[in-house]
Short mmCIF file of C-alpha atoms and ligand atoms in Angstrom, two decimals:
data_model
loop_
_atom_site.label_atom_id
_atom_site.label_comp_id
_atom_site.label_asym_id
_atom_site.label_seq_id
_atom_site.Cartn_x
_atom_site.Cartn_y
_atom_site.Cartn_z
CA UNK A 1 -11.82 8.28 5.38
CA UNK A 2 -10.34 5.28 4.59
CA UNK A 3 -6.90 3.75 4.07
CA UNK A 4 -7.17 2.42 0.92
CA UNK A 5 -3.81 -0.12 0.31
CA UNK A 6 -2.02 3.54 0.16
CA UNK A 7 1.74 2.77 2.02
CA UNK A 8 4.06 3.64 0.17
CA UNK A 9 7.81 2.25 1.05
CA UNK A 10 8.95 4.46 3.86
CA UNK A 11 12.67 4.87 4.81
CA UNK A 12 13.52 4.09 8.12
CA UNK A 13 11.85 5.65 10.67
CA UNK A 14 11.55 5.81 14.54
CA UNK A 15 9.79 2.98 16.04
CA UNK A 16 7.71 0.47 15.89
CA UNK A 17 9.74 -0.41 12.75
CA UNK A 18 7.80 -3.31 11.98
CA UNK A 19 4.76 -1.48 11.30
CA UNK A 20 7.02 -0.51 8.31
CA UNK A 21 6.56 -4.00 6.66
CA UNK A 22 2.56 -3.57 7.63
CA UNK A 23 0.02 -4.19 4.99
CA UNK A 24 3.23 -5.21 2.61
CA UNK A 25 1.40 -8.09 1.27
CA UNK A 26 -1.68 -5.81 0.94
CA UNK A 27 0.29 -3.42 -1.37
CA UNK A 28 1.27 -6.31 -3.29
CA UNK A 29 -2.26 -7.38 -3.25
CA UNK A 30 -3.50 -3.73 -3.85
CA UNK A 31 -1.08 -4.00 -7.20
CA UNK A 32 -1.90 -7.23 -8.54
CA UNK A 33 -5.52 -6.17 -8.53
CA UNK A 34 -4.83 -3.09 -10.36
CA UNK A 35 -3.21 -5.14 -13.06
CA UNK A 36 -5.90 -8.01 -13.04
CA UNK A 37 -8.73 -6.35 -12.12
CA UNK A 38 -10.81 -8.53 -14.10
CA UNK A 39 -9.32 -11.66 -11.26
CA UNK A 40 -10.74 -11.81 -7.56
CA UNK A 41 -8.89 -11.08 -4.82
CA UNK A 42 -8.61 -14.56 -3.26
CA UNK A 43 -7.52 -16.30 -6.67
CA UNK A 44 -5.01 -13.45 -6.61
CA UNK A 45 -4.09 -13.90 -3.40
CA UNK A 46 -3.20 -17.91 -3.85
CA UNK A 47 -1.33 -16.82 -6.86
CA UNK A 48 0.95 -14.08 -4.98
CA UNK A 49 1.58 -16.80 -2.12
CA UNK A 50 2.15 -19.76 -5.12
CA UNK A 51 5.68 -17.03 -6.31
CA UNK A 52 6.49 -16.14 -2.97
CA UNK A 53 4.96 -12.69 -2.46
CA UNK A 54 6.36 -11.62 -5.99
CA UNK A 55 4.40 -9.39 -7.58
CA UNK A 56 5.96 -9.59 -11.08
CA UNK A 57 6.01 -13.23 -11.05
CA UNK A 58 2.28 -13.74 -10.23
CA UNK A 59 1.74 -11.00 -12.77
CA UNK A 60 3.53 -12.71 -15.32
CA UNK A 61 1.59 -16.45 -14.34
CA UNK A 62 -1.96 -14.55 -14.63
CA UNK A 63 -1.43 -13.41 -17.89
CA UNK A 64 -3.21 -16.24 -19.55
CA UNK A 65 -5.35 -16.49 -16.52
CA UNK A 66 -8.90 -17.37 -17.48
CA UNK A 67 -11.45 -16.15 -14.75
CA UNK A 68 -13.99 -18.68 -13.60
CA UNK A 69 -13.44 -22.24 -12.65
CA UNK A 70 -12.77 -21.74 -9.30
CA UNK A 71 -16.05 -19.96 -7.54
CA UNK A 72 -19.03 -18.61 -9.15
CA UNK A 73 -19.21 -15.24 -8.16
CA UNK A 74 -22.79 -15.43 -7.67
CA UNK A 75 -24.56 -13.88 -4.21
CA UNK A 76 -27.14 -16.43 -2.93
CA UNK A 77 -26.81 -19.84 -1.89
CA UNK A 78 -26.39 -20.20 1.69
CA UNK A 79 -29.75 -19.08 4.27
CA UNK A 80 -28.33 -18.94 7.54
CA UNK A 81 -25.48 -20.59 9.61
CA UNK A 82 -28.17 -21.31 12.21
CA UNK A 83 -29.47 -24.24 9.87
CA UNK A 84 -26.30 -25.91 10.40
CA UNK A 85 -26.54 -25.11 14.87
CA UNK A 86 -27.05 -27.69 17.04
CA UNK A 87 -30.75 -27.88 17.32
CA UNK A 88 -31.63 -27.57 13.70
CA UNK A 89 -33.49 -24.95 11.60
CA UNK A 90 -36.08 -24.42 14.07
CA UNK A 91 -33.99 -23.49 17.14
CA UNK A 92 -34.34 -19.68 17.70
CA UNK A 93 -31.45 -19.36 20.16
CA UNK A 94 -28.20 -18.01 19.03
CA UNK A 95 -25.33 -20.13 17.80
CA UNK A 96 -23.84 -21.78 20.44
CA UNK A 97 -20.77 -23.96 18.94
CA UNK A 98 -19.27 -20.83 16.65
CA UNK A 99 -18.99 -21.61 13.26
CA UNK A 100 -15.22 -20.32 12.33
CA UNK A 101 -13.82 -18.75 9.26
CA UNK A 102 -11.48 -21.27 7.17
CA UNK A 103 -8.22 -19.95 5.80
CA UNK A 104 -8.83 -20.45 2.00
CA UNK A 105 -12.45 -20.51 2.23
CA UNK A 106 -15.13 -17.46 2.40
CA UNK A 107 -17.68 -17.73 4.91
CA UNK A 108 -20.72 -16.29 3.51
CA UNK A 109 -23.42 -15.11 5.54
CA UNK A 110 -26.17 -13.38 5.23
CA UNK A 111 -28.92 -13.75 8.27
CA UNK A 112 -28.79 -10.50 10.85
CA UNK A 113 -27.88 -12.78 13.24
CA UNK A 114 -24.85 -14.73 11.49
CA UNK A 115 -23.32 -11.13 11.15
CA UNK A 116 -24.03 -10.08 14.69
CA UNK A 117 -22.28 -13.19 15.77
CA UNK A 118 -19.46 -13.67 13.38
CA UNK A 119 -18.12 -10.09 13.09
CA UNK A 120 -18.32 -7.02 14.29
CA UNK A 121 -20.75 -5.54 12.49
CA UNK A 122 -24.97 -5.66 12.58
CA UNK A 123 -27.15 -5.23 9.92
CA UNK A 124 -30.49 -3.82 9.28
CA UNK A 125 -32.59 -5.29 6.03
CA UNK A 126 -35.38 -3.18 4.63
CA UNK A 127 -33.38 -0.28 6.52
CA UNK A 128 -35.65 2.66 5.01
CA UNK A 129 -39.01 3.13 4.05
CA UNK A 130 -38.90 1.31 0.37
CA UNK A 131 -40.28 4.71 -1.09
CA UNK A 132 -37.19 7.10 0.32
CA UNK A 133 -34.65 4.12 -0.53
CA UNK A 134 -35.20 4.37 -4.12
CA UNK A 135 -35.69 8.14 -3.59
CA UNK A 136 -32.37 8.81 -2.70
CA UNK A 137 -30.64 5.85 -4.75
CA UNK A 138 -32.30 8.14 -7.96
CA UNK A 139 -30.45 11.10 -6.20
CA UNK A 140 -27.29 9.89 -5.82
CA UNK A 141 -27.23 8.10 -9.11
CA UNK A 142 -27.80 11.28 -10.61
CA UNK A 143 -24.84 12.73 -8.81
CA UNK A 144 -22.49 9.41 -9.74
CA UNK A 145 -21.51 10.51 -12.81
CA UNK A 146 -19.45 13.53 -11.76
CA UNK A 147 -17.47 11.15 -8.65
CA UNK A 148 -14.20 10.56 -9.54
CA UNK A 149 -11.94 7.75 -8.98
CA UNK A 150 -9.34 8.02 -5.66
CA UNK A 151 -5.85 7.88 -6.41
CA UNK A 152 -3.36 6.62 -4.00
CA UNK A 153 0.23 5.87 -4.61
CA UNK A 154 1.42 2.70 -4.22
CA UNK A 155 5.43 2.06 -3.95
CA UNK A 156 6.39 4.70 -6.64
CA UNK A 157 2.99 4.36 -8.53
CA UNK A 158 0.19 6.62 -8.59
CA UNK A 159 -3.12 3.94 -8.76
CA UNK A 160 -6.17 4.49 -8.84
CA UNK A 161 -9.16 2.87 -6.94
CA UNK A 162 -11.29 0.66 -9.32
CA UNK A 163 -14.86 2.38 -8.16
CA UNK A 164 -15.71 6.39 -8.01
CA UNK A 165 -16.55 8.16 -4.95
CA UNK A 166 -17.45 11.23 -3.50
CA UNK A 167 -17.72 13.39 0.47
CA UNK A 168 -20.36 15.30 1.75
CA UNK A 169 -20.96 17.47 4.84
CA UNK A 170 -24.00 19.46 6.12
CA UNK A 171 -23.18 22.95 5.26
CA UNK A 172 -21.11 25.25 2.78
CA UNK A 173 -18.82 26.27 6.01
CA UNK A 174 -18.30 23.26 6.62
CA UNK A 175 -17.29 22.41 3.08
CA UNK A 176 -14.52 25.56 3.63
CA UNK A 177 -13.18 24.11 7.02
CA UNK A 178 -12.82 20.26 5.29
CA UNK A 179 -11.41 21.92 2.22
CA UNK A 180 -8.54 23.95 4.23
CA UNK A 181 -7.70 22.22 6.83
CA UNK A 182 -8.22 18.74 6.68
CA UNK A 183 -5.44 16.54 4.24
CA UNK A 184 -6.21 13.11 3.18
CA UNK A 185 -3.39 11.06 2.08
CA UNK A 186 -1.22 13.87 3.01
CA UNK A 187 -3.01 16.15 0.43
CA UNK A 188 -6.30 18.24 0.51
CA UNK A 189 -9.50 17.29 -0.75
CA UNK A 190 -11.26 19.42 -3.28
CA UNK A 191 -14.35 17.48 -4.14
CA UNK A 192 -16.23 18.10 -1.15
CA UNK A 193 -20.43 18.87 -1.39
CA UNK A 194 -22.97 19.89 0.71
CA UNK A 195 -25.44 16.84 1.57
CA UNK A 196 -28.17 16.36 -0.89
CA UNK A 197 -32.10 16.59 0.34
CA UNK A 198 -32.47 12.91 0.14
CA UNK A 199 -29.23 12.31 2.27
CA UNK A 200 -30.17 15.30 4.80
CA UNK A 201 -33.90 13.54 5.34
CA UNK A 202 -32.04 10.08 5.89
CA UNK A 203 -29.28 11.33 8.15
CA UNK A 204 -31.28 11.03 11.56
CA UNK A 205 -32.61 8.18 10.75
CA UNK A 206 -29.23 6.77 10.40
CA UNK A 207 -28.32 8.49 13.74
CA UNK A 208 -31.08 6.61 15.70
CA UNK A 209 -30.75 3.45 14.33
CA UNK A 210 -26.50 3.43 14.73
CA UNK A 211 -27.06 4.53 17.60
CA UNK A 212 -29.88 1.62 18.92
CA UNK A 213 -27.36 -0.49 17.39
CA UNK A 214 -24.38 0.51 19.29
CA UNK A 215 -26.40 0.47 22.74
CA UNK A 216 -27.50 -3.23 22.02
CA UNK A 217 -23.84 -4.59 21.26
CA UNK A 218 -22.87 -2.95 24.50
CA UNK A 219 -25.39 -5.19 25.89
CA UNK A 220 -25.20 -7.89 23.72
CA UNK A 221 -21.43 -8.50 23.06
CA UNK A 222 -19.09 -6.71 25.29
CA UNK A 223 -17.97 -7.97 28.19
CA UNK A 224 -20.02 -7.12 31.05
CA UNK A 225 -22.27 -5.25 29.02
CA UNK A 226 -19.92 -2.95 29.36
CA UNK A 227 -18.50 0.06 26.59
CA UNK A 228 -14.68 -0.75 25.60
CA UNK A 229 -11.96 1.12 26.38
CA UNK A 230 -11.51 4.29 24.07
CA UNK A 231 -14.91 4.16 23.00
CA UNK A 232 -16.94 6.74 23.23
CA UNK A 233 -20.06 6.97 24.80
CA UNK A 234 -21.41 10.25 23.36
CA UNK A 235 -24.28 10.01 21.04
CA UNK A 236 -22.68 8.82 17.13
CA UNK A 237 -23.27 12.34 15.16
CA UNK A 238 -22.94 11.42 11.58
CA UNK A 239 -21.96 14.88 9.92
CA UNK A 240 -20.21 13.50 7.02
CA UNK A 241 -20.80 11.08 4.24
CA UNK A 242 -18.86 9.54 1.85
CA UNK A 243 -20.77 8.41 -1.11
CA UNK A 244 -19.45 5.25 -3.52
CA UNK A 245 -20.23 4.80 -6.42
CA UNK A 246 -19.62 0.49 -8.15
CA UNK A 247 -20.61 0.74 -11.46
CA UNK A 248 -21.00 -2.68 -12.89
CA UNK A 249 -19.69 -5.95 -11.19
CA UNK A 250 -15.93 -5.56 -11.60
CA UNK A 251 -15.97 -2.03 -9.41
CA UNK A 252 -14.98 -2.70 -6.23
CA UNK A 253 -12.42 -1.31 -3.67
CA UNK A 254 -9.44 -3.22 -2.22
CA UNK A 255 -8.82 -4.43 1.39
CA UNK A 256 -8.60 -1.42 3.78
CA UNK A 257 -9.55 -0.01 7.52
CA UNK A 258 -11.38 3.42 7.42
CA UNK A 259 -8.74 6.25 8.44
CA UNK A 260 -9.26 6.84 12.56
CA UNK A 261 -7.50 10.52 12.12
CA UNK A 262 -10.14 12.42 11.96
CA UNK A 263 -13.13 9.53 13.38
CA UNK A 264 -11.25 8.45 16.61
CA UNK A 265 -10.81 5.19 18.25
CA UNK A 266 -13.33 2.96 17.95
CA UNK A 267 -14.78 4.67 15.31
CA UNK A 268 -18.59 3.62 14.73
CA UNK A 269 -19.47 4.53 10.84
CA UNK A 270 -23.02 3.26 9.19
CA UNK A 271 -23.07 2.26 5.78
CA UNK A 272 -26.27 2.41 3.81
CA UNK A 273 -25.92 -0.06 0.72
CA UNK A 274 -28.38 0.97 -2.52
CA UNK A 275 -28.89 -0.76 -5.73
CA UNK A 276 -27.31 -4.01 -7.28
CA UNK A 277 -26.31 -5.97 -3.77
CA UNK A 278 -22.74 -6.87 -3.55
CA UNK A 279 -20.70 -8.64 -1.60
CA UNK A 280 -18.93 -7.03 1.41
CA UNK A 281 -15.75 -9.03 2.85
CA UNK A 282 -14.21 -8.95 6.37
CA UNK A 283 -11.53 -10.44 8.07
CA UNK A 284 -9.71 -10.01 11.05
CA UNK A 285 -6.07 -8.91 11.59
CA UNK A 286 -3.75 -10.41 13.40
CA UNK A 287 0.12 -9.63 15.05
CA UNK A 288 2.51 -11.31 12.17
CA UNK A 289 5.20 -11.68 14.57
CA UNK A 290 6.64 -15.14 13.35
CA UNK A 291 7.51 -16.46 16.71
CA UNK A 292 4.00 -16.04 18.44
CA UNK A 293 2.00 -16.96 15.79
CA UNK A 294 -0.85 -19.59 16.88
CA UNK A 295 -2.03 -22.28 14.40
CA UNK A 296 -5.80 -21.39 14.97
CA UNK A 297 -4.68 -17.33 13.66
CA UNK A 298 -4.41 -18.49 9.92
CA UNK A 299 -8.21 -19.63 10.51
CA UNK A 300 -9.42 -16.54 12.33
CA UNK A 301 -8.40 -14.47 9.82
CA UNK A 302 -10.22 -16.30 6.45
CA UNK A 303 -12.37 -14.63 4.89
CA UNK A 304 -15.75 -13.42 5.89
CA UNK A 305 -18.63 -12.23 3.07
CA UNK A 306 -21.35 -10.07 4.07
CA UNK A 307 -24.15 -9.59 1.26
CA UNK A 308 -25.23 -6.22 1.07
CA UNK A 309 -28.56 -6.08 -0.50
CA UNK A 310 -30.38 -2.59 -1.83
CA UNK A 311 -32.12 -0.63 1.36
CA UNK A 312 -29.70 -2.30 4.10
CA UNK A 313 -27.59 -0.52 6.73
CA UNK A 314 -24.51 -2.34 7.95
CA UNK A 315 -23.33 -0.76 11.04
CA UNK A 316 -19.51 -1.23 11.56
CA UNK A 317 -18.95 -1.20 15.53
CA UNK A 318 -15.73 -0.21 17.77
CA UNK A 319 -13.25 -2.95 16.79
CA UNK A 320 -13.67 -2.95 13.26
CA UNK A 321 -11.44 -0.51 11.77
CA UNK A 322 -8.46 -1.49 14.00
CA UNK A 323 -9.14 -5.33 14.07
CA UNK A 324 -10.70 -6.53 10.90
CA UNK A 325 -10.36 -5.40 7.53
CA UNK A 326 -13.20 -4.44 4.45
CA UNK A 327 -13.41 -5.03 0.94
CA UNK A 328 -15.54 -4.82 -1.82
CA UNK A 329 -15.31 -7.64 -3.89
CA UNK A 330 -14.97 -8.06 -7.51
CA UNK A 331 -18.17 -10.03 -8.54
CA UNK A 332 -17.86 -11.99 -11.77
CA UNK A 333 -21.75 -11.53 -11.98
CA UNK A 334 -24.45 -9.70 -11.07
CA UNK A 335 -28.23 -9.12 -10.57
CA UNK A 336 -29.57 -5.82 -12.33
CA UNK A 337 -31.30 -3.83 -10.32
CA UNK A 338 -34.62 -2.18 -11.39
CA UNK A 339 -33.78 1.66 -10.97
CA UNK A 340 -29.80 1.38 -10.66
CA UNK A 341 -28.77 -1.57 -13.43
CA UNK A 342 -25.73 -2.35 -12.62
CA UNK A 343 -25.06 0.17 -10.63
CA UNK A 344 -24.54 0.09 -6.78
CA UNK A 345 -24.33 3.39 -4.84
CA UNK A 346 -23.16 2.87 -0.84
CA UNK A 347 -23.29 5.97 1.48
CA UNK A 348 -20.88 5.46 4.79
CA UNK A 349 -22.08 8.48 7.13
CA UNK A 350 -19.60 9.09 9.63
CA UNK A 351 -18.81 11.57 13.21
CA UNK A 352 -16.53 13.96 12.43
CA UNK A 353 -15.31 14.59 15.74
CA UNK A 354 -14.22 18.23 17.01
CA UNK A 355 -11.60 17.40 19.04
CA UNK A 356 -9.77 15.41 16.20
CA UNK A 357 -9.65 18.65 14.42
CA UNK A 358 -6.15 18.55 12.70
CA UNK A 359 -5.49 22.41 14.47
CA UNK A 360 -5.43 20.16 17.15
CA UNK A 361 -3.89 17.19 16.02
CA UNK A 362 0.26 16.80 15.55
CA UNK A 363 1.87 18.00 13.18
CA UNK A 364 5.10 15.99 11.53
CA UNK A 365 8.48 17.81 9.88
CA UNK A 366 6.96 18.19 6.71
CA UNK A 367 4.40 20.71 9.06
CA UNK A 368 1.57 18.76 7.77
CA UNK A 369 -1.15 17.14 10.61
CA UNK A 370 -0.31 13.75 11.00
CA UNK A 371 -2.26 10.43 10.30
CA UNK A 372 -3.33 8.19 13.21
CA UNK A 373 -3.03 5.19 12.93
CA UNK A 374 -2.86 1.54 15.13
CA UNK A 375 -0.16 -1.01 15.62
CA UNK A 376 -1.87 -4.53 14.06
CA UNK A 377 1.52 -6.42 13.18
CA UNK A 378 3.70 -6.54 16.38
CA UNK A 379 1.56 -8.48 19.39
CA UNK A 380 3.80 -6.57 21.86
CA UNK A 381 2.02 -2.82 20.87
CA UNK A 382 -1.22 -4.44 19.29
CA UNK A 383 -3.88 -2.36 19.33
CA UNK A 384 -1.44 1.00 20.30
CA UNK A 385 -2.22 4.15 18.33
CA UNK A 386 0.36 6.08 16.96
CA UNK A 387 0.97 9.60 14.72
CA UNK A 388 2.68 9.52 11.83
CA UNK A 389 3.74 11.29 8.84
CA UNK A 390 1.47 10.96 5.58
CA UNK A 391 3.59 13.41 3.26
CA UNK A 392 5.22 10.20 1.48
CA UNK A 393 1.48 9.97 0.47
CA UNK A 394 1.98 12.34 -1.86
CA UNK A 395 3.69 11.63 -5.57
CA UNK A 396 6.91 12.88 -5.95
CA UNK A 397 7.05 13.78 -1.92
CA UNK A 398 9.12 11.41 0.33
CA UNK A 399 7.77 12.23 3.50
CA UNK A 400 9.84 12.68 6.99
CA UNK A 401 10.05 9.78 10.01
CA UNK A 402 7.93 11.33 12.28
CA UNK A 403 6.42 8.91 15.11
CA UNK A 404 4.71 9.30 18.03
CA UNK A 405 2.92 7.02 20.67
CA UNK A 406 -0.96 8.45 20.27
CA UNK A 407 -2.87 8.71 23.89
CA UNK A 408 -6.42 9.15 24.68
CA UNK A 409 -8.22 9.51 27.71
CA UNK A 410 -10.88 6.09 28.67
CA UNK A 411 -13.61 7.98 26.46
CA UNK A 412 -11.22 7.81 23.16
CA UNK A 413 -10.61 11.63 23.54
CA UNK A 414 -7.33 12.79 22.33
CA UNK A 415 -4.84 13.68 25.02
CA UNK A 416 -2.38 16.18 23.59
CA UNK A 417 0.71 16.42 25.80
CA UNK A 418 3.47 17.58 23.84
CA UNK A 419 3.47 18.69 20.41
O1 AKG B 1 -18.99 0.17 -0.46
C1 AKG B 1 -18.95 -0.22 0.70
O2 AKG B 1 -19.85 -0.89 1.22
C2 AKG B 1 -17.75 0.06 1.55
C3 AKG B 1 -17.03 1.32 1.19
C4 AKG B 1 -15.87 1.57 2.07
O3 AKG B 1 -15.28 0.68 2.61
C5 AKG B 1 -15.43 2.96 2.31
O4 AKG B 1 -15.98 3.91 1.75
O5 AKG B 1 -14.49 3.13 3.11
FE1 FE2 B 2 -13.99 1.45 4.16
#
């Protein structure tokens, strides 16, 4: 599930010690926007960089802070970044000259192909038949009222996540194993519920589709045409889903990568988006290490904006959760949507996978399975998965050191050498 802003200062631990400072500016993000959530994340990102990464100072300056001037918050301008190829509007060919992200500046994009190109995601419009889209958006939005909000803690502060959300599996045994042995943020989970009609009938049509989609970016994007290291190349078995829940245009959930612990590497997940279309950021990560940083990074990792309209499935592919990062962005306004107002209901169905079962997985001091997770700020380990300790997760619970190197075979199945 995901990782949502939720490190909490850690003592220090066994190495790679730098992936102590990771996501720091996120967790100063993640608390600015639970004091201002009424302020987008980019204005409060320029104001967190304008007092030098000081949280109470940029708190203090927004105070008076008027949202507004600076973007519009509206979906819906731009058509497609293939107007703007060489060629012209009527080439059909793919983009050859890439069109880059620019620090500051959000790309917005919303043509199939744009997305395919740009990031690492694909997207289906029209996704279900319209009938069985508004079908099981009237399902779920009669199940939204009862989600609850996620709470994470953040430094010594328990926070909540500004949207309401809730998981579903395929059967009440499966509800049992989730709800004893599985820990998320270092505690268990006890809203779990078994998958609703509509989201049973939709599930395999998710499953063929993801997995169409995975076989053409093989093809399409990878070098050789060839499947990437660690990912797997069984068929994508979606036996979870996490429903979400955005109820009116300031909802929206703060920069994050989906947890791998229990997915994998190169975890494929397919997100069907339902209701009032929102605006779904990405952007790339990249090593921090001061002395090897390239000019071109700062660019490469601006901001991307994917819009999300009702009946579309976005399928996140194998680099995304340890690459790039997602967001759900404040909107200062929005379109009402005929059956869900201003609601906006996402479902992200995910594989479960057995052998990521934490009987199997390590377990830290604390005795509780660890977390997986990858390095993203040191470009010596880049992209190395590790096992650590989530207890600190927990209010109240510091949490031990534990760290270990993570290994998998060429398939992304977990090797487990020594416990
Ligand atoms: O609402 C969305 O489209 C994304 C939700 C998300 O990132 C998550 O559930 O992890
Ligand atoms: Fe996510």
């Amino acid at each position: 599930m995901k990782a949502v802003l939720n490190r909490p200062k850690r003592k220090a631990s066994t190495p790679p010690p730098a992936e102590d400072a990771e996501d720091s500016t996120e967790l100063k993000l993640a608390m600015l926007a639970s004091l201002h959530s009424d302020i987008d994340q980019e204005t409060l990102m320029d104001v967190l960089l304008a007092h030098d990464g000081s949280v109470a100072d940029a708190s203090a300056s927004l105070q008076n802070f008027k949202p507004g001037g600076k973007k519009t918050g509206v979906i819906g301008q731009q058509q497609s970044l293939r107007h703007f190829a060489v060629g012209g509007a009527s080439s059909t060919s793919p983009v050859k000259k890439k069109v880059k992200s620019r620090k500051g500046a959000t790309l917005h994009l919303f043509d199939p192909a744009d997305v395919a190109e740009h990031t690492p995601c694909t997207i289906i419009h029209n996704f279900l038949p319209p009938d069985l889209a508004n079908d099981l958006l009237k399902e779920l939005l009669d199940e939204a009222p009862t989600f609850e909000q996620i709470t994470f803690k953040l430094f010594d502060n328990v926070v909540s996540s500004p949207h309401t959300s809730s998981f579903y599996v395929g059967s009440t045994s499966e509800i049992q194993t989730l709800k004893t042995d599985y820990y998320y943020n270092g505690s268990k989970l006890n809203d779990i519920r078994q998958l609703t009609p509509q989201l049973t009938k939709v599930r395999p049509l998710v499953q063929d589709a993801v997995n169409s989609e995975v076989q053409d970016r093989i093809k399409t994007t990878y070098p050789g045409g060839k499947k990437l290291k660690y990912q797997s190349p069984n068929t994508w078995i979606p036996n979870a889903a996490f429903v979400n829940c955005y109820d009116g245009a300031q909802q929206s959930v703060g920069w994050h990568s989906d947890h791998l612990t229990y997915l994998g590497p190169r975890a494929i997940i397919g997100s069907i988006s339902l209701g009032v279309a929102r605006e779904f950021r990405v952007r790339r990560v990249l090593p921090k290490d001061e002395d090897t940083r390239r000019p071109e990074d700062s660019d490469a990792e601006g901001q991307i904006s994917i819009h999300l309209p009702h009946n579309s499935l976005l399928v996140m592919h194998a680099e995304m959760q340890e690459e790039w990062k997602h967001s759900i962005a404040p909107a200062l306004s929005i379109d009402p949507h005929p059956i869900a107002g201003n609601k906006r209901i996402n479902i992200t169905y995910r594989d479960y996978r057995a052998n990521m079962h934490p009987r199997y997985t390590p377990k830290c001091k604390c005795n509780i399975p660890c977390v997986l997770r990858v390095v993203t700020r040191k470009r010596e380990n880049f992209g190395k998965y590790f096992w650590m300790c989530h207890a600190g997760n927990i209010p109240d619970k510091e949490g031990c050191s534990h760290f270990q190197w993570a290994e998998f075979d060429n398939d992304g199945n977990p090797i487990y050498g020594k416990r």
